[in-house]
Coordinates of C-alpha atoms and ligand atoms in Angstrom, one line a residue:
M1 CA 13.8 -11.5 -21.3
D2 CA 13.4 -8.5 -23.6
N3 CA 10.8 -8.5 -26.3
G4 CA 11.0 -4.7 -26.6
L5 CA 7.8 -4.2 -24.7
S6 CA 7.9 -2.1 -21.6
I7 CA 7.8 -3.4 -18.1
R8 CA 7.3 -1.2 -15.1
L9 CA 6.7 -1.4 -11.4
V10 CA 5.7 1.4 -9.1
I11 CA 5.4 1.0 -5.3
H12 CA 4.4 3.1 -2.3
G13 CA 5.1 2.7 1.4
G14 CA 2.6 5.1 2.8
A15 CA 1.9 8.8 2.7
G16 CA 1.5 11.4 5.4
A17 CA 3.1 14.3 7.2
I18 CA 6.7 13.2 6.7
S19 CA 8.8 16.1 7.8
R20 CA 12.1 16.8 6.1
S21 CA 13.5 18.2 9.3
K22 CA 12.6 15.3 11.4
L23 CA 13.6 12.5 9.0
T24 CA 17.2 11.7 10.0
A25 CA 19.6 10.8 7.3
E26 CA 19.9 7.3 8.7
R27 CA 16.2 6.7 8.7
E28 CA 15.8 8.1 5.2
Q29 CA 18.5 5.8 4.1
A30 CA 16.7 2.8 5.7
Y31 CA 13.5 3.7 3.9
R32 CA 15.2 4.1 0.5
Q33 CA 17.0 0.8 1.0
A34 CA 13.8 -1.0 1.8
L35 CA 12.0 0.6 -1.2
T36 CA 15.0 -0.5 -3.3
E37 CA 14.8 -4.1 -2.1
S38 CA 11.1 -4.1 -2.9
L39 CA 11.6 -2.7 -6.4
T40 CA 14.4 -5.1 -7.1
A41 CA 12.3 -8.1 -6.0
G42 CA 9.4 -7.1 -8.3
Y43 CA 11.7 -6.2 -11.2
T44 CA 13.4 -9.6 -11.1
V45 CA 10.0 -11.2 -11.6
L46 CA 9.1 -8.9 -14.5
K47 CA 12.5 -9.1 -16.1
E48 CA 12.4 -12.9 -16.2
G49 CA 9.1 -12.8 -17.9
G50 CA 6.9 -13.3 -14.9
S51 CA 3.4 -11.8 -14.5
S52 CA 2.5 -8.4 -13.1
V53 CA 0.5 -10.2 -10.4
D54 CA 3.6 -12.1 -9.3
A55 CA 5.7 -8.9 -9.4
V56 CA 3.2 -7.1 -7.2
I57 CA 3.3 -9.9 -4.7
A58 CA 7.1 -10.0 -4.7
A59 CA 7.4 -6.3 -4.1
I60 CA 4.8 -6.2 -1.4
V61 CA 6.1 -9.2 0.5
V62 CA 9.5 -7.4 1.0
M63 CA 7.6 -4.4 2.5
E64 CA 5.4 -6.7 4.6
D65 CA 8.5 -8.3 6.1
S66 CA 10.1 -5.0 6.9
P67 CA 9.3 -3.5 10.3
L68 CA 9.5 0.0 8.7
F69 CA 6.1 -0.2 7.1
N70 CA 2.6 -0.5 8.4
A71 CA 1.9 -3.9 6.8
G72 CA 2.8 -7.4 7.9
K73 CA 5.6 -7.2 10.5
G74 CA 5.5 -3.6 11.8
S75 CA 1.8 -3.2 11.5
V76 CA 0.1 -0.8 13.9
F77 CA -2.0 -1.9 16.9
T78 CA -5.7 -1.8 17.4
H79 CA -7.2 -0.4 20.6
A80 CA -7.3 -3.9 22.0
G81 CA -3.5 -4.3 21.4
R82 CA -3.8 -6.6 18.5
N83 CA -2.5 -6.4 14.9
E84 CA -5.4 -6.8 12.4
L85 CA -4.2 -6.9 8.8
D86 CA -6.0 -6.2 5.5
A87 CA -4.8 -6.7 1.9
S88 CA -6.1 -7.0 -1.6
I89 CA -4.9 -7.8 -5.1
M90 CA -6.3 -7.4 -8.6
D91 CA -5.4 -8.8 -12.0
G92 CA -6.0 -6.3 -14.8
A93 CA -6.2 -8.9 -17.5
T94 CA -9.0 -10.9 -16.1
R95 CA -10.4 -8.5 -13.5
L96 CA -10.1 -11.3 -10.9
A97 CA -9.6 -10.0 -7.4
G98 CA -8.9 -11.3 -3.9
A99 CA -8.9 -9.7 -0.5
I100 CA -8.6 -10.5 3.2
A101 CA -9.4 -8.3 6.2
G102 CA -9.0 -8.4 9.9
V103 CA -6.5 -11.3 10.0
T104 CA -4.0 -11.7 12.9
T105 CA -1.9 -14.8 12.0
I106 CA -1.1 -14.7 8.3
R107 CA 2.5 -13.7 7.9
N108 CA 2.0 -12.2 4.4
P109 CA -1.5 -11.0 3.8
I110 CA -0.9 -10.2 0.2
R111 CA -0.2 -13.9 -0.5
A112 CA -3.5 -14.7 1.2
A113 CA -5.3 -12.2 -0.9
H114 CA -3.8 -13.8 -4.0
A115 CA -4.9 -17.3 -2.8
V116 CA -8.5 -15.9 -2.4
M117 CA -8.2 -14.6 -6.0
T118 CA -6.9 -17.8 -7.5
K119 CA -8.0 -20.7 -5.3
S120 CA -11.5 -19.6 -4.1
A121 CA -14.7 -18.6 -5.8
H122 CA -14.8 -15.4 -3.7
V123 CA -13.3 -12.0 -3.6
M124 CA -13.1 -11.2 0.1
L125 CA -12.6 -13.4 3.2
I126 CA -12.3 -12.0 6.7
G127 CA -11.1 -12.9 10.2
H128 CA -10.9 -16.6 11.3
G129 CA -12.4 -17.9 8.1
A130 CA -9.6 -16.2 6.1
E131 CA -7.0 -17.6 8.4
T132 CA -8.4 -21.1 8.1
F133 CA -8.4 -20.7 4.3
A134 CA -4.8 -19.4 4.3
A135 CA -3.6 -22.4 6.4
E136 CA -5.4 -24.8 4.1
Q137 CA -3.6 -23.2 1.2
G138 CA -0.2 -23.9 2.9
L139 CA 0.6 -20.2 3.6
A140 CA 2.9 -19.2 6.4
I141 CA 0.9 -18.9 9.7
V142 CA 2.6 -17.1 12.6
N143 CA 1.9 -16.5 16.3
P144 CA 0.3 -13.0 16.5
A145 CA 3.3 -11.9 18.6
Y146 CA 5.3 -12.0 15.3
F147 CA 3.8 -8.7 14.3
Y148 CA 4.8 -6.9 17.5
T149 CA 7.2 -4.0 17.3
Q150 CA 8.1 -1.7 20.1
H151 CA 7.6 1.5 18.2
R152 CA 4.1 0.6 17.1
W153 CA 3.3 -0.4 20.7
D154 CA 4.5 3.0 21.9
Q155 CA 2.4 4.7 19.2
L156 CA -0.7 2.9 20.5
Q157 CA 0.0 4.1 24.0
K158 CA 0.2 7.7 22.7
A159 CA -2.9 7.3 20.7
I160 CA -4.8 5.9 23.7
A161 CA -3.5 8.7 25.9
K162 CA -4.9 11.2 23.3
D163 CA -8.0 9.2 22.9
R164 CA -7.9 9.3 19.2
M165 CA -7.6 7.0 16.2
M166 CA -4.3 7.8 14.8
L167 CA -3.8 7.8 11.1
D168 CA -0.2 6.8 11.7
H169 CA -0.3 10.2 11.4
D170 CA -0.7 13.5 10.4
N171 CA -1.0 16.2 12.9
D172 CA 2.2 18.2 12.1
S173 CA 1.5 20.8 14.7
D174 CA 1.6 18.0 17.3
T175 CA 5.2 18.1 18.2
S176 CA 4.8 15.4 20.8
L177 CA 4.6 12.9 18.0
A178 CA 7.8 11.7 16.5
D179 CA 8.2 11.8 12.7
D180 CA 7.5 8.2 12.5
D181 CA 4.2 8.7 14.2
Q182 CA 3.1 11.1 11.6
K183 CA 3.0 9.1 8.4
R184 CA 1.0 6.2 7.1
G185 CA 2.9 3.1 6.3
T186 CA 0.5 1.1 4.2
V187 CA 2.2 -0.5 1.2
G188 CA 1.2 -1.0 -2.4
A189 CA 2.4 -1.9 -5.8
V190 CA 1.3 -1.6 -9.4
A191 CA 3.0 -3.5 -12.2
L192 CA 3.0 -3.9 -16.0
D193 CA 4.5 -7.1 -17.4
H194 CA 5.9 -8.1 -20.8
Y195 CA 2.5 -9.3 -21.9
G196 CA 0.9 -5.9 -21.4
N197 CA -1.0 -7.0 -18.3
L198 CA -1.5 -4.7 -15.3
A199 CA -1.9 -5.7 -11.6
A200 CA -2.3 -3.9 -8.4
G201 CA -2.0 -4.8 -4.7
T202 CA -2.2 -3.1 -1.3
S203 CA -1.4 -4.3 2.3
T204 CA -1.9 -2.6 5.6
G205 CA -2.3 -2.8 9.4
G206 CA -4.8 -0.1 9.1
L207 CA -5.1 2.7 11.7
T208 CA -3.5 2.8 15.1
N209 CA -6.1 2.5 17.9
K210 CA -8.8 1.3 15.5
R211 CA -11.7 -0.5 17.2
Y212 CA -14.7 -2.7 16.6
G213 CA -13.3 -4.6 13.6
R214 CA -12.7 -1.4 11.6
V215 CA -11.7 -2.1 8.0
G216 CA -10.3 0.7 5.7
D217 CA -10.0 1.0 2.0
S218 CA -6.9 -1.2 1.4
P219 CA -8.7 -4.5 1.1
I220 CA -11.7 -3.0 -0.8
I221 CA -11.5 -3.4 -4.6
G222 CA -12.4 -0.1 -6.2
A223 CA -11.4 1.9 -3.1
G224 CA -7.8 1.0 -2.2
T225 CA -6.9 -1.2 -5.1
Y226 CA -8.0 -1.6 -8.7
A227 CA -6.6 -2.9 -12.0
D228 CA -8.0 -3.1 -15.5
N229 CA -5.9 -3.4 -18.6
H230 CA -8.2 -1.0 -20.4
S231 CA -7.6 1.8 -17.9
L232 CA -4.9 1.5 -15.2
A233 CA -3.6 -0.2 -12.1
V234 CA -3.9 1.8 -8.9
S235 CA -3.0 1.4 -5.2
A236 CA -4.0 3.9 -2.5
T237 CA -2.8 5.0 0.9
G238 CA -4.5 7.5 3.2
T239 CA -7.5 8.2 5.3
G240 CA -9.3 5.0 4.4
E241 CA -12.9 6.1 5.1
M242 CA -12.7 8.9 2.6
F243 CA -11.1 6.6 0.0
I244 CA -14.0 4.3 0.4
R245 CA -16.6 7.1 0.2
T246 CA -15.0 8.3 -3.1
A247 CA -14.4 4.9 -4.5
A248 CA -10.9 6.3 -5.0
A249 CA -9.3 3.6 -7.1
F250 CA -12.2 2.9 -9.4
N251 CA -12.9 6.6 -9.6
T252 CA -9.4 7.2 -11.0
A253 CA -9.7 4.3 -13.4
A254 CA -13.1 5.5 -14.6
Q255 CA -11.8 8.9 -15.5
I256 CA -9.2 7.3 -17.8
R257 CA -11.6 4.8 -19.3
L258 CA -14.5 7.1 -19.9
L259 CA -12.9 10.5 -20.2
N260 CA -9.4 9.7 -21.4
T261 CA -8.0 11.9 -18.6
P262 CA -4.2 11.9 -18.3
I263 CA -3.3 9.6 -15.4
A264 CA -1.6 12.1 -13.2
E265 CA -4.6 14.5 -13.6
A266 CA -7.0 11.7 -12.9
A267 CA -5.2 10.9 -9.6
D268 CA -5.1 14.5 -8.7
N269 CA -8.9 14.8 -9.3
T270 CA -9.5 11.9 -7.0
L271 CA -7.3 13.3 -4.3
A272 CA -9.1 16.6 -4.6
E273 CA -12.5 14.8 -4.1
I274 CA -10.9 13.2 -1.0
A275 CA -9.6 16.5 0.3
A276 CA -13.1 18.0 -0.2
I277 CA -14.5 15.6 2.4
G278 CA -11.6 16.0 4.8
G279 CA -9.3 13.2 3.8
D280 CA -5.8 13.0 2.4
G281 CA -3.2 10.5 1.1
G282 CA -1.7 9.3 -2.1
L283 CA -2.2 7.1 -5.2
I284 CA 0.2 5.3 -7.5
V285 CA -1.2 4.7 -11.0
L286 CA 0.2 2.9 -14.0
D287 CA -1.4 2.3 -17.4
A288 CA -0.8 -0.4 -20.0
K289 CA 1.6 1.8 -22.0
G290 CA 3.8 2.2 -19.0
N291 CA 2.8 5.7 -18.1
Y292 CA 2.8 6.2 -14.4
A293 CA 2.3 8.7 -11.6
A294 CA 2.9 8.8 -7.9
R295 CA 0.6 11.6 -6.5
F296 CA -0.2 12.7 -3.0
N297 CA -1.7 15.6 -1.1
T298 CA 0.3 15.0 2.1
K299 CA 3.7 16.3 2.8
G300 CA 5.4 13.1 1.6
M301 CA 4.9 9.6 0.3
Y302 CA 7.5 6.8 0.3
C303 CA 7.5 5.6 -3.3
G304 CA 9.6 4.3 -6.1
T305 CA 9.7 2.9 -9.6
I306 CA 11.7 0.7 -11.9
A307 CA 11.3 -0.1 -15.6
N308 CA 13.2 -1.9 -18.4
D309 CA 16.5 -0.2 -17.8
G310 CA 16.6 -1.6 -14.2
V311 CA 17.4 1.8 -12.7
V312 CA 15.8 2.2 -9.3
R313 CA 14.2 5.5 -8.5
T314 CA 12.9 6.3 -5.1
G315 CA 11.1 9.4 -3.7
I316 CA 9.7 10.7 -0.5
F317 CA 9.0 14.4 -1.0
P318 CA 7.1 16.3 -3.8
G319 CA 8.9 16.5 -7.1
E320 CA 11.3 13.8 -6.3
L321 CA 9.8 11.0 -8.3
H322 CA 9.2 12.2 -11.8
Y323 CA 6.7 10.7 -14.1
Ligands
LIG1 N1 -5.6 3.5 4.0 C1 -5.3 2.7 5.2 C2 -6.5 2.5 6.0 O1 -7.3 3.3 6.1 C3 -4.3 3.5 6.0 C4 -3.0 3.9 5.3 O2 -3.0 4.1 4.1 O3 -2.0 4.0 6.0 O4 -6.5 1.4 6.6

């Protein structure tokens, strides 16, 4: 389908202290391949005239199913050795939104967030209630063991030994941590469809070694995810607590809506506010004209974009993904 209007999809697979020297060519290739598959899945939906909401889901499901990212399969472990997943989605045309948090059996949390948005009167469901709802909606339910991966388990043991809540993570001076331990792998997508509608979604396993039912920004509308046709679609990754405290996603949208700030500048302003209170991470942003940016104040962010021409662009390090 081509009516001359622009379509675009932008994705991220987490930001953090990704070190060029520690990222092997093989691993880099694996990430770029996974990002490409995600972009292609979302693009196929958009190209065939599908909605931005469906494109966001298609792109995120690919990354949830990949063990490379901290979402779905491959999610990090809590202190208690469980995988507790969070996700959210928002439709920029209607400002409908859905989210789930702290679930352990839903194979694709982004689908459950979508079901909350479209099949319930609520915005956020948590824990067992969310799982019961997802099962009633016919979504794939798995044994919690499905989410187990050895490298995430090893990360938990390291985090417990250091007695800290790892941000999947970021202490570059800590050479005992492998490259893979030093980045966040939360995933997200923002899309613009043929009808000019925006959507955003985010999915995560949260933080390694998290406790007490901790929930970050990813499932919180206005913090980790936001979409409004009149401003932009945004998905975040980073130190969740600071993204909540700065209302990061809404903060970015509000600058565009109220001040007409260019989108990359708005994202940078938000990241500066986050840095000022000790946080870091990244944002992908997209407006209804197809302008986009992928901004981060960490060493790297796995990200990518695709538009009408169908050309896949992926990036990891600063300056790679132009906007
Ligand atoms: N923002 C996520 C959280 O705090 C973590 C991440 O982006 O990797 O749960």
